[in-house]
PDB file of C-alpha atoms in Angstrom:
ATOM      1  CA  MET A   1      21.855 -55.756 -52.857  1.00  0.00           C
ATOM      2  CA  LEU A   2      20.469 -52.481 -54.210  1.00  0.00           C
ATOM      3  CA  ARG A   3      17.744 -52.547 -51.561  1.00  0.00           C
ATOM      4  CA  ALA A   4      20.347 -52.914 -48.805  1.00  0.00           C
ATOM      5  CA  VAL A   5      22.374 -49.969 -50.129  1.00  0.00           C
ATOM      6  CA  VAL A   6      19.245 -47.752 -50.331  1.00  0.00           C
ATOM      7  CA  GLY A   7      18.200 -48.805 -46.830  1.00  0.00           C
ATOM      8  CA  GLY A   8      21.660 -48.016 -45.448  1.00  0.00           C
ATOM      9  CA  ARG A   9      21.682 -44.579 -47.066  1.00  0.00           C
ATOM     10  CA  ALA A  10      18.222 -43.807 -45.669  1.00  0.00           C
ATOM     11  CA  LEU A  11      19.376 -44.829 -42.210  1.00  0.00           C
ATOM     12  CA  LEU A  12      22.485 -42.674 -42.526  1.00  0.00           C
ATOM     13  CA  LEU A  13      20.398 -39.702 -43.705  1.00  0.00           C
ATOM     14  CA  SER A  14      18.003 -40.072 -40.780  1.00  0.00           C
ATOM     15  CA  ALA A  15      20.860 -40.142 -38.286  1.00  0.00           C
ATOM     16  CA  LEU A  16      22.429 -37.085 -39.897  1.00  0.00           C
ATOM     17  CA  LEU A  17      19.141 -35.151 -39.773  1.00  0.00           C
ATOM     18  CA  TRP A  18      18.701 -36.083 -36.098  1.00  0.00           C
ATOM     19  CA  ARG A  19      22.177 -34.791 -35.261  1.00  0.00           C
ATOM     20  CA  LEU A  20      21.530 -31.571 -37.167  1.00  0.00           C
ATOM     21  CA  ALA A  21      18.265 -31.067 -35.298  1.00  0.00           C
ATOM     22  CA  ALA A  22      20.005 -31.574 -31.985  1.00  0.00           C
ATOM     23  CA  ALA A  23      23.044 -29.433 -32.741  1.00  0.00           C
ATOM     24  CA  GLY A  24      21.620 -26.897 -35.178  1.00  0.00           C
ATOM     25  CA  ASN A  25      19.511 -25.050 -32.521  1.00  0.00           C
ATOM     26  CA  PRO A  26      21.856 -22.597 -30.757  1.00  0.00           C
ATOM     27  CA  GLU A  27      21.506 -22.062 -27.016  1.00  0.00           C
ATOM     28  CA  LEU A  28      18.599 -19.693 -26.355  1.00  0.00           C
ATOM     29  CA  PRO A  29      18.938 -16.658 -24.061  1.00  0.00           C
ATOM     30  CA  THR A  30      17.749 -17.234 -20.498  1.00  0.00           C
ATOM     31  CA  ALA A  31      15.747 -14.905 -18.294  1.00  0.00           C
ATOM     32  CA  VAL A  32      17.482 -12.375 -16.030  1.00  0.00           C
ATOM     33  CA  ASN A  33      16.361  -9.956 -13.276  1.00  0.00           C
ATOM     34  CA  ILE A  34      13.717 -12.376 -12.016  1.00  0.00           C
ATOM     35  CA  THR A  35      11.571 -10.830  -9.263  1.00  0.00           C
ATOM     36  CA  TRP A  36       8.557 -11.791  -7.184  1.00  0.00           C
ATOM     37  CA  SER A  37       5.918  -9.074  -6.701  1.00  0.00           C
ATOM     38  CA  SER A  38       3.256 -10.009  -4.160  1.00  0.00           C
ATOM     39  CA  ILE A  39       0.543  -7.964  -2.381  1.00  0.00           C
ATOM     40  CA  ASN A  40      -2.112  -9.668  -0.241  1.00  0.00           C
ATOM     41  CA  PHE A  41      -0.941 -13.006  -1.751  1.00  0.00           C
ATOM     42  CA  LYS A  42      -1.599 -11.963  -5.351  1.00  0.00           C
ATOM     43  CA  THR A  43       1.779 -12.846  -6.810  1.00  0.00           C
ATOM     44  CA  ILE A  44       3.287 -11.829 -10.152  1.00  0.00           C
ATOM     45  CA  LEU A  45       6.596 -13.205 -11.419  1.00  0.00           C
ATOM     46  CA  GLN A  46       8.560 -10.779 -13.621  1.00  0.00           C
ATOM     47  CA  TRP A  47      11.779 -11.048 -15.625  1.00  0.00           C
ATOM     48  CA  GLN A  48      13.724  -9.812 -18.660  1.00  0.00           C
ATOM     49  CA  PRO A  49      14.398  -9.677 -21.635  1.00  0.00           C
ATOM     50  CA  LYS A  50      11.517  -9.605 -24.102  1.00  0.00           C
ATOM     51  CA  PRO A  51      11.879 -12.771 -26.244  1.00  0.00           C
ATOM     52  CA  SER A  52      12.555 -12.648 -29.955  1.00  0.00           C
ATOM     53  CA  GLY A  53      12.274 -15.895 -31.923  1.00  0.00           C
ATOM     54  CA  TYR A  54      11.552 -17.972 -28.828  1.00  0.00           C
ATOM     55  CA  PHE A  55       9.103 -18.206 -25.902  1.00  0.00           C
ATOM     56  CA  TYR A  56       9.070 -18.669 -22.143  1.00  0.00           C
ATOM     57  CA  THR A  57       7.387 -21.291 -19.984  1.00  0.00           C
ATOM     58  CA  VAL A  58       7.263 -20.962 -16.202  1.00  0.00           C
ATOM     59  CA  GLU A  59       7.648 -23.907 -13.844  1.00  0.00           C
ATOM     60  CA  ILE A  60       6.895 -23.477 -10.134  1.00  0.00           C
ATOM     61  CA  HIS A  61       8.805 -25.864  -7.870  1.00  0.00           C
ATOM     62  CA  GLY A  62       7.744 -26.298  -4.231  1.00  0.00           C
ATOM     63  CA  GLN A  63       9.862 -27.940  -1.584  1.00  0.00           C
ATOM     64  CA  THR A  64       7.126 -30.481  -0.847  1.00  0.00           C
ATOM     65  CA  SER A  65       4.701 -30.038  -3.742  1.00  0.00           C
ATOM     66  CA  ASP A  66       4.638 -31.163  -7.362  1.00  0.00           C
ATOM     67  CA  THR A  67       6.008 -28.987 -10.155  1.00  0.00           C
ATOM     68  CA  LYS A  68       3.352 -26.876 -11.860  1.00  0.00           C
ATOM     69  CA  LYS A  69       3.584 -25.132 -15.232  1.00  0.00           C
ATOM     70  CA  LYS A  70       2.223 -21.652 -15.895  1.00  0.00           C
ATOM     71  CA  CYS A  71       2.221 -19.231 -18.831  1.00  0.00           C
ATOM     72  CA  ILE A  72       3.226 -21.917 -21.330  1.00  0.00           C
ATOM     73  CA  LEU A  73       4.886 -20.581 -24.510  1.00  0.00           C
ATOM     74  CA  THR A  74       4.344 -16.950 -23.526  1.00  0.00           C
ATOM     75  CA  ALA A  75       5.944 -13.994 -25.261  1.00  0.00           C
ATOM     76  CA  GLU A  76       5.382 -11.840 -22.141  1.00  0.00           C
ATOM     77  CA  THR A  77       7.876 -11.153 -19.369  1.00  0.00           C
ATOM     78  CA  GLU A  78       5.512 -11.606 -16.447  1.00  0.00           C
ATOM     79  CA  CYS A  79       3.268 -14.364 -15.176  1.00  0.00           C
ATOM     80  CA  ASP A  80       0.512 -14.438 -12.554  1.00  0.00           C
ATOM     81  CA  VAL A  81       1.356 -17.466 -10.418  1.00  0.00           C
ATOM     82  CA  THR A  82      -1.123 -16.791  -7.590  1.00  0.00           C
ATOM     83  CA  ASP A  83      -3.221 -19.916  -8.102  1.00  0.00           C
ATOM     84  CA  VAL A  84      -0.266 -22.311  -7.813  1.00  0.00           C
ATOM     85  CA  LEU A  85       0.955 -20.819  -4.517  1.00  0.00           C
ATOM     86  CA  ARG A  86      -2.096 -21.714  -2.424  1.00  0.00           C
ATOM     87  CA  ASN A  87       0.034 -23.408   0.192  1.00  0.00           C
ATOM     88  CA  VAL A  88       1.241 -20.020   1.432  1.00  0.00           C
ATOM     89  CA  LYS A  89       3.713 -21.426   3.960  1.00  0.00           C
ATOM     90  CA  GLU A  90       5.500 -23.489   1.278  1.00  0.00           C
ATOM     91  CA  THR A  91       8.793 -22.177  -0.129  1.00  0.00           C
ATOM     92  CA  TYR A  92       8.918 -21.981  -3.927  1.00  0.00           C
ATOM     93  CA  THR A  93      11.385 -21.362  -6.729  1.00  0.00           C
ATOM     94  CA  ALA A  94      10.505 -20.537 -10.319  1.00  0.00           C
ATOM     95  CA  HIS A  95      12.245 -22.031 -13.344  1.00  0.00           C
ATOM     96  CA  ILE A  96      11.780 -19.844 -16.404  1.00  0.00           C
ATOM     97  CA  LEU A  97      12.404 -22.004 -19.474  1.00  0.00           C
ATOM     98  CA  SER A  98      13.472 -20.536 -22.814  1.00  0.00           C
ATOM     99  CA  VAL A  99      11.834 -22.642 -25.532  1.00  0.00           C
ATOM    100  CA  THR A 100      10.883 -22.662 -29.193  1.00  0.00           C
ATOM    101  CA  SER A 101       7.504 -24.003 -30.268  1.00  0.00           C
ATOM    102  CA  SER A 102       9.274 -26.792 -32.195  1.00  0.00           C
ATOM    103  CA  ARG A 103      10.857 -28.104 -28.971  1.00  0.00           C
ATOM    104  CA  THR A 104       7.646 -28.730 -27.057  1.00  0.00           C
ATOM    105  CA  ASP A 105       7.802 -32.481 -27.816  1.00  0.00           C
ATOM    106  CA  ASN A 106      11.582 -32.694 -27.541  1.00  0.00           C
ATOM    107  CA  PHE A 107      12.931 -34.674 -24.622  1.00  0.00           C
ATOM    108  CA  GLU A 108      16.003 -32.458 -24.419  1.00  0.00           C
ATOM    109  CA  GLU A 109      15.839 -30.109 -21.413  1.00  0.00           C
ATOM    110  CA  PRO A 110      15.656 -26.463 -22.564  1.00  0.00           C
ATOM    111  CA  PRO A 111      17.847 -23.752 -21.038  1.00  0.00           C
ATOM    112  CA  PHE A 112      16.297 -22.068 -18.008  1.00  0.00           C
ATOM    113  CA  ALA A 113      16.935 -19.553 -15.234  1.00  0.00           C
ATOM    114  CA  VAL A 114      16.072 -20.049 -11.565  1.00  0.00           C
ATOM    115  CA  SER A 115      14.530 -17.403  -9.317  1.00  0.00           C
ATOM    116  CA  GLU A 116      15.302 -16.715  -5.693  1.00  0.00           C
ATOM    117  CA  LYS A 117      13.255 -18.616  -3.119  1.00  0.00           C
ATOM    118  CA  PHE A 118       9.836 -17.185  -2.233  1.00  0.00           C
ATOM    119  CA  THR A 119       7.586 -17.962   0.738  1.00  0.00           C
ATOM    120  CA  PRO A 120       4.247 -16.119   0.391  1.00  0.00           C
ATOM    121  CA  TYR A 121       3.454 -16.180   4.126  1.00  0.00           C
ATOM    122  CA  ASN A 122       6.726 -14.439   4.968  1.00  0.00           C
ATOM    123  CA  GLN A 123       7.154 -12.199   1.947  1.00  0.00           C
ATOM    124  CA  THR A 124       3.827 -10.987   0.573  1.00  0.00           C
ATOM    125  CA  VAL A 125       3.226  -7.296   1.298  1.00  0.00           C
ATOM    126  CA  LEU A 126       0.172  -6.327   3.357  1.00  0.00           C
ATOM    127  CA  GLY A 127      -2.122  -4.088   1.324  1.00  0.00           C
ATOM    128  CA  LYS A 128      -3.921  -0.935   2.422  1.00  0.00           C
ATOM    129  CA  PRO A 129      -6.621  -1.383   5.089  1.00  0.00           C
ATOM    130  CA  GLU A 130      -9.959   0.212   4.192  1.00  0.00           C
ATOM    131  CA  VAL A 131     -11.390   2.681   6.730  1.00  0.00           C
ATOM    132  CA  GLN A 132     -15.143   2.091   7.008  1.00  0.00           C
ATOM    133  CA  ASN A 133     -16.083   4.711   9.578  1.00  0.00           C
ATOM    134  CA  TYR A 134     -14.489   7.260  11.912  1.00  0.00           C
ATOM    135  CA  THR A 135     -15.853   9.756  14.421  1.00  0.00           C
ATOM    136  CA  GLN A 136     -14.484  12.244  16.926  1.00  0.00           C
ATOM    137  CA  LYS A 137     -16.941  12.756  19.781  1.00  0.00           C
ATOM    138  CA  GLY A 138     -15.709  14.747  22.721  1.00  0.00           C
ATOM    139  CA  SER A 139     -12.297  13.460  23.710  1.00  0.00           C
ATOM    140  CA  LYS A 140     -12.587  10.114  21.861  1.00  0.00           C
ATOM    141  CA  LEU A 141     -11.479   9.288  18.318  1.00  0.00           C
ATOM    142  CA  ASN A 142     -13.040   6.058  17.016  1.00  0.00           C
ATOM    143  CA  VAL A 143     -11.912   4.345  13.809  1.00  0.00           C
ATOM    144  CA  VAL A 144     -13.436   1.197  12.274  1.00  0.00           C
ATOM    145  CA  PHE A 145     -11.664  -0.522   9.360  1.00  0.00           C
ATOM    146  CA  GLN A 146     -11.723  -3.641   7.191  1.00  0.00           C
ATOM    147  CA  ASP A 147      -9.046  -6.254   6.427  1.00  0.00           C
ATOM    148  CA  PRO A 148      -7.705  -6.385   2.856  1.00  0.00           C
ATOM    149  CA  LEU A 149      -8.953  -9.381   0.862  1.00  0.00           C
ATOM    150  CA  THR A 150      -6.795 -12.028  -0.811  1.00  0.00           C
ATOM    151  CA  PRO A 151      -7.419 -13.761  -4.176  1.00  0.00           C
ATOM    152  CA  TYR A 152      -8.071 -17.043  -2.363  1.00  0.00           C
ATOM    153  CA  THR A 153     -11.632 -18.158  -1.601  1.00  0.00           C
ATOM    154  CA  PHE A 154     -13.561 -20.313   0.835  1.00  0.00           C
ATOM    155  CA  PRO A 155     -15.585 -23.282  -0.501  1.00  0.00           C
ATOM    156  CA  ASN A 156     -18.663 -21.015  -0.647  1.00  0.00           C
ATOM    157  CA  GLY A 157     -16.857 -18.638  -3.033  1.00  0.00           C
ATOM    158  CA  SER A 158     -16.310 -15.731  -0.633  1.00  0.00           C
ATOM    159  CA  PHE A 159     -12.820 -14.246  -0.543  1.00  0.00           C
ATOM    160  CA  ARG A 160     -10.508 -14.904   2.365  1.00  0.00           C
ATOM    161  CA  SER A 161      -9.079 -11.853   4.124  1.00  0.00           C
ATOM    162  CA  ILE A 162      -5.477 -11.534   5.236  1.00  0.00           C
ATOM    163  CA  ARG A 163      -6.746 -12.053   8.804  1.00  0.00           C
ATOM    164  CA  ASP A 164      -8.157 -15.443   7.782  1.00  0.00           C
ATOM    165  CA  ILE A 165      -4.629 -16.459   6.774  1.00  0.00           C
ATOM    166  CA  PHE A 166      -2.377 -14.673   9.292  1.00  0.00           C
ATOM    167  CA  GLN A 167      -4.786 -14.950  12.250  1.00  0.00           C
ATOM    168  CA  ASN A 168      -2.973 -13.959  15.477  1.00  0.00           C
ATOM    169  CA  ASP A 169       0.196 -12.998  13.611  1.00  0.00           C
ATOM    170  CA  LEU A 170      -1.640  -9.954  12.195  1.00  0.00           C
ATOM    171  CA  ALA A 171      -1.927  -6.590  13.964  1.00  0.00           C
ATOM    172  CA  TYR A 172      -2.681  -3.000  12.950  1.00  0.00           C
ATOM    173  CA  LYS A 173      -1.193   0.334  13.928  1.00  0.00           C
ATOM    174  CA  LEU A 174      -3.036   3.651  14.038  1.00  0.00           C
ATOM    175  CA  TYR A 175      -0.892   6.754  13.561  1.00  0.00           C
ATOM    176  CA  TYR A 176      -2.672   9.972  14.550  1.00  0.00           C
ATOM    177  CA  TRP A 177      -1.761  13.616  15.101  1.00  0.00           C
ATOM    178  CA  LYS A 178      -3.330  17.035  15.614  1.00  0.00           C
ATOM    179  CA  ASP A 179      -4.257  18.698  12.345  1.00  0.00           C
ATOM    180  CA  GLN A 180      -1.477  21.047  11.161  1.00  0.00           C
ATOM    181  CA  SER A 181       0.947  19.414  13.603  1.00  0.00           C
ATOM    182  CA  SER A 182       3.837  17.039  12.886  1.00  0.00           C
ATOM    183  CA  GLY A 183       3.940  15.205  16.232  1.00  0.00           C
ATOM    184  CA  LYS A 184       2.571  11.674  15.659  1.00  0.00           C
ATOM    185  CA  LYS A 185       1.275   9.195  18.210  1.00  0.00           C
ATOM    186  CA  ASP A 186       0.507   5.536  17.564  1.00  0.00           C
ATOM    187  CA  THR A 187      -1.373   2.627  19.083  1.00  0.00           C
ATOM    188  CA  THR A 188      -1.756  -1.056  18.131  1.00  0.00           C
ATOM    189  CA  THR A 189      -4.742  -3.404  17.962  1.00  0.00           C
ATOM    190  CA  LYS A 190      -5.584  -6.920  16.797  1.00  0.00           C
ATOM    191  CA  SER A 191      -9.249  -6.075  16.317  1.00  0.00           C
ATOM    192  CA  HIS A 192     -11.069  -4.065  13.607  1.00  0.00           C
ATOM    193  CA  LYS A 193     -11.314  -0.801  15.523  1.00  0.00           C
ATOM    194  CA  PHE A 194      -9.386   1.824  17.474  1.00  0.00           C
ATOM    195  CA  GLU A 195     -10.490   4.133  20.278  1.00  0.00           C
ATOM    196  CA  VAL A 196      -7.995   6.763  21.462  1.00  0.00           C
ATOM    197  CA  SER A 197      -8.200   9.809  23.729  1.00  0.00           C
ATOM    198  CA  VAL A 198      -7.725  13.171  22.000  1.00  0.00           C
ATOM    199  CA  ASP A 199      -8.091  16.894  22.636  1.00  0.00           C
ATOM    200  CA  SER A 200     -11.790  17.631  22.104  1.00  0.00           C
ATOM    201  CA  THR A 201     -11.048  21.119  20.732  1.00  0.00           C
ATOM    202  CA  LYS A 202      -8.665  19.964  17.982  1.00  0.00           C
ATOM    203  CA  ASN A 203      -9.120  18.187  14.654  1.00  0.00           C
ATOM    204  CA  TYR A 204      -7.041  15.035  14.133  1.00  0.00           C
ATOM    205  CA  CYS A 205      -5.606  13.259  11.080  1.00  0.00           C
ATOM    206  CA  PHE A 206      -4.721   9.566  10.955  1.00  0.00           C
ATOM    207  CA  TYR A 207      -3.855   6.508   8.857  1.00  0.00           C
ATOM    208  CA  ILE A 208      -3.744   2.747   9.489  1.00  0.00           C
ATOM    209  CA  GLN A 209      -1.072   0.197   8.612  1.00  0.00           C
ATOM    210  CA  GLY A 210      -1.084  -3.591   8.906  1.00  0.00           C
ATOM    211  CA  ILE A 211       1.938  -5.202  10.581  1.00  0.00           C
ATOM    212  CA  ILE A 212       3.302  -8.729  11.123  1.00  0.00           C
ATOM    213  CA  PRO A 213       5.424  -8.354  14.300  1.00  0.00           C
ATOM    214  CA  SER A 214       6.918 -11.852  13.948  1.00  0.00           C
ATOM    215  CA  ARG A 215       8.540 -11.062  10.587  1.00  0.00           C
ATOM    216  CA  ARG A 216      12.161 -10.021  10.230  1.00  0.00           C
ATOM    217  CA  GLU A 217      11.508  -8.311   6.895  1.00  0.00           C
ATOM    218  CA  ASN A 218       8.407  -6.762   5.307  1.00  0.00           C
ATOM    219  CA  ARG A 219       6.915  -6.226   8.772  1.00  0.00           C
ATOM    220  CA  ASN A 220       4.987  -3.086   7.823  1.00  0.00           C
ATOM    221  CA  GLY A 221       2.251  -3.081   5.204  1.00  0.00           C
ATOM    222  CA  GLN A 222       0.975  -0.317   2.944  1.00  0.00           C
ATOM    223  CA  GLU A 223      -0.511   2.776   4.582  1.00  0.00           C
ATOM    224  CA  SER A 224      -4.200   3.562   4.257  1.00  0.00           C
ATOM    225  CA  MET A 225      -5.451   6.902   2.962  1.00  0.00           C
ATOM    226  CA  VAL A 226      -4.881   9.809   5.367  1.00  0.00           C
ATOM    227  CA  LEU A 227      -8.200  11.052   6.790  1.00  0.00           C
ATOM    228  CA  CYS A 228      -8.968  14.002   9.079  1.00  0.00           C
ATOM    229  CA  THR A 229     -11.799  14.734  11.477  1.00  0.00           C
ATOM    230  CA  SER A 230     -13.797  17.969  11.452  1.00  0.00           C
ATOM    231  CA  VAL A 231     -15.137  19.229  14.775  1.00  0.00           C
ATOM    232  CA  GLU A 232     -16.756  22.612  15.477  1.00  0.00           C
ATOM    233  CA  ARG A 233     -14.201  24.993  16.890  1.00  0.00           C
ATOM    234  CA  GLY A 234     -14.547  28.387  18.637  1.00  0.00           C
ATOM    235  CA  ILE A 235     -12.878  31.560  17.446  1.00  0.00           C
ATOM    236  CA  LEU A 236     -10.152  31.172  20.052  1.00  0.00           C
ATOM    237  CA  ASP A 237      -9.415  27.581  18.890  1.00  0.00           C
ATOM    238  CA  GLU A 238      -9.579  28.555  15.237  1.00  0.00           C
ATOM    239  CA  TYR A 239      -7.352  31.631  15.286  1.00  0.00           C
ATOM    240  CA  GLY A 240      -5.362  31.317  18.477  1.00  0.00           C
ATOM    241  CA  ALA A 241      -4.874  33.507  21.573  1.00  0.00           C
ATOM    242  CA  GLU A 242      -2.759  36.068  19.718  1.00  0.00           C
ATOM    243  CA  VAL A 243      -5.626  37.111  17.462  1.00  0.00           C
ATOM    244  CA  PHE A 244      -7.955  37.278  20.461  1.00  0.00           C
ATOM    245  CA  ILE A 245      -5.516  39.603  22.276  1.00  0.00           C
ATOM    246  CA  ILE A 246      -5.223  41.847  19.198  1.00  0.00           C
ATOM    247  CA  ILE A 247      -9.014  42.083  18.932  1.00  0.00           C
ATOM    248  CA  ALA A 248      -9.245  42.916  22.656  1.00  0.00           C
ATOM    249  CA  VAL A 249      -6.577  45.627  22.354  1.00  0.00           C
ATOM    250  CA  ILE A 250      -8.373  47.168  19.370  1.00  0.00           C
ATOM    251  CA  GLY A 251     -11.664  47.053  21.262  1.00  0.00           C
ATOM    252  CA  ILE A 252     -10.133  48.769  24.302  1.00  0.00           C
ATOM    253  CA  ALA A 253      -8.545  51.398  22.055  1.00  0.00           C
ATOM    254  CA  VAL A 254     -11.876  52.108  20.353  1.00  0.00           C
ATOM    255  CA  ILE A 255     -13.676  52.423  23.701  1.00  0.00           C
ATOM    256  CA  THR A 256     -10.916  54.660  25.091  1.00  0.00           C
ATOM    257  CA  LEU A 257     -11.060  56.880  21.995  1.00  0.00           C
ATOM    258  CA  ALA A 258     -14.835  57.132  22.293  1.00  0.00           C
ATOM    259  CA  ILE A 259     -14.549  58.188  25.945  1.00  0.00           C
ATOM    260  CA  VAL A 260     -11.844  60.758  25.163  1.00  0.00           C
ATOM    261  CA  LEU A 261     -13.900  62.239  22.327  1.00  0.00           C
ATOM    262  CA  SER A 262     -16.965  62.375  24.553  1.00  0.00           C
ATOM    263  CA  VAL A 263     -15.013  64.236  27.261  1.00  0.00           C
ATOM    264  CA  ILE A 264     -13.574  66.688  24.724  1.00  0.00           C
ATOM    265  CA  LEU A 265     -16.992  67.387  23.194  1.00  0.00           C
ATOM    266  CA  CYS A 266     -18.511  67.843  26.634  1.00  0.00           C
ATOM    267  CA  LYS A 267     -15.819  70.342  27.649  1.00  0.00           C
ATOM    268  CA  ARG A 268     -16.279  72.260  24.408  1.00  0.00           C
ATOM    269  CA  LYS A 269     -20.027  72.498  24.985  1.00  0.00           C
ATOM    270  CA  LYS A 270     -19.459  73.808  28.526  1.00  0.00           C
ATOM    271  CA  ALA A 271     -16.908  76.366  27.317  1.00  0.00           C
ATOM    272  CA  LYS A 272     -19.256  77.560  24.573  1.00  0.00           C
ATOM    273  CA  ALA A 273     -22.114  77.905  27.032  1.00  0.00           C
ATOM    274  CA  ALA A 274     -19.873  79.914  29.408  1.00  0.00           C
ATOM    275  CA  ARG A 275     -18.852  82.287  26.616  1.00  0.00           C
ATOM    276  CA  GLU A 276     -22.476  82.847  25.641  1.00  0.00           C
ATOM    277  CA  LYS A 277     -23.342  83.866  29.261  1.00  0.00           C
ATOM    278  CA  GLU A 278     -20.459  86.419  29.690  1.00  0.00           C
ATOM    279  CA  PRO A 279     -22.091  89.444  27.809  1.00  0.00           C
ATOM    280  CA  LEU A 280     -25.252  89.093  29.866  1.00  0.00           C
ATOM    281  CA  ASN A 281     -23.249  89.308  33.105  1.00  0.00           C
ATOM    282  CA  GLY A 282     -21.473  92.454  31.853  1.00  0.00           C
ATOM    283  CA  VAL A 283     -24.800  94.335  31.278  1.00  0.00           C
TER     284      VAL A 283
END
């Protein structure tokens, strides 16, 4: 009889402790301001606030792929999810779970926040192209550049470029203008080089930008560094016609003054010689 009473009390105590464990953990704060930041397919998930007394775990859900966990029990407010987004045409959402370390083995679903949908192929930003070489010879400006690389690799370990992924959807624009001028021109290519006709007597500045014409948003990528050519220029090209005219006027004035002075000196010499001859004629 005593054993039955003790057993019943132990069972009651266990049930009570279980209920306290389930109800005694207040609802944890969930993440807010969730954003995707992606350049050349390197993708960082960011959110707020900084956790205090709890942790975050990130779950990536694809429309056709299995759920993958990243940054398990992190105290940070960002997570690099690049390696779980390899199917770049898949559309993903992120669930950011608010958890305590004691709930890792609990079957109860923790509170979580859901991000907006993200499709890397449509939303990653194109990074800056790298200019490898440029020359201005005569009336031709030639520019050779390189595609930005992605974090993804081929089986041999070499990195895939954005061209390897976008293929014919990728194009580049060259913006160029005369040095010290604001009037820009542009041209488009799907290759790795540009050749445009320019004024052979002028220096030109330019930059390159990747574009995805088929996109509705994020069509234009980041701009490359602005570079300028340096060709030898004559005095007239360097300083302009106005300076040349001023120099010519000054030159003419100097020559005219020299002639006038020469005439005056010559007349004075003749007058002096005439005066010196007058007394002799009088004798």
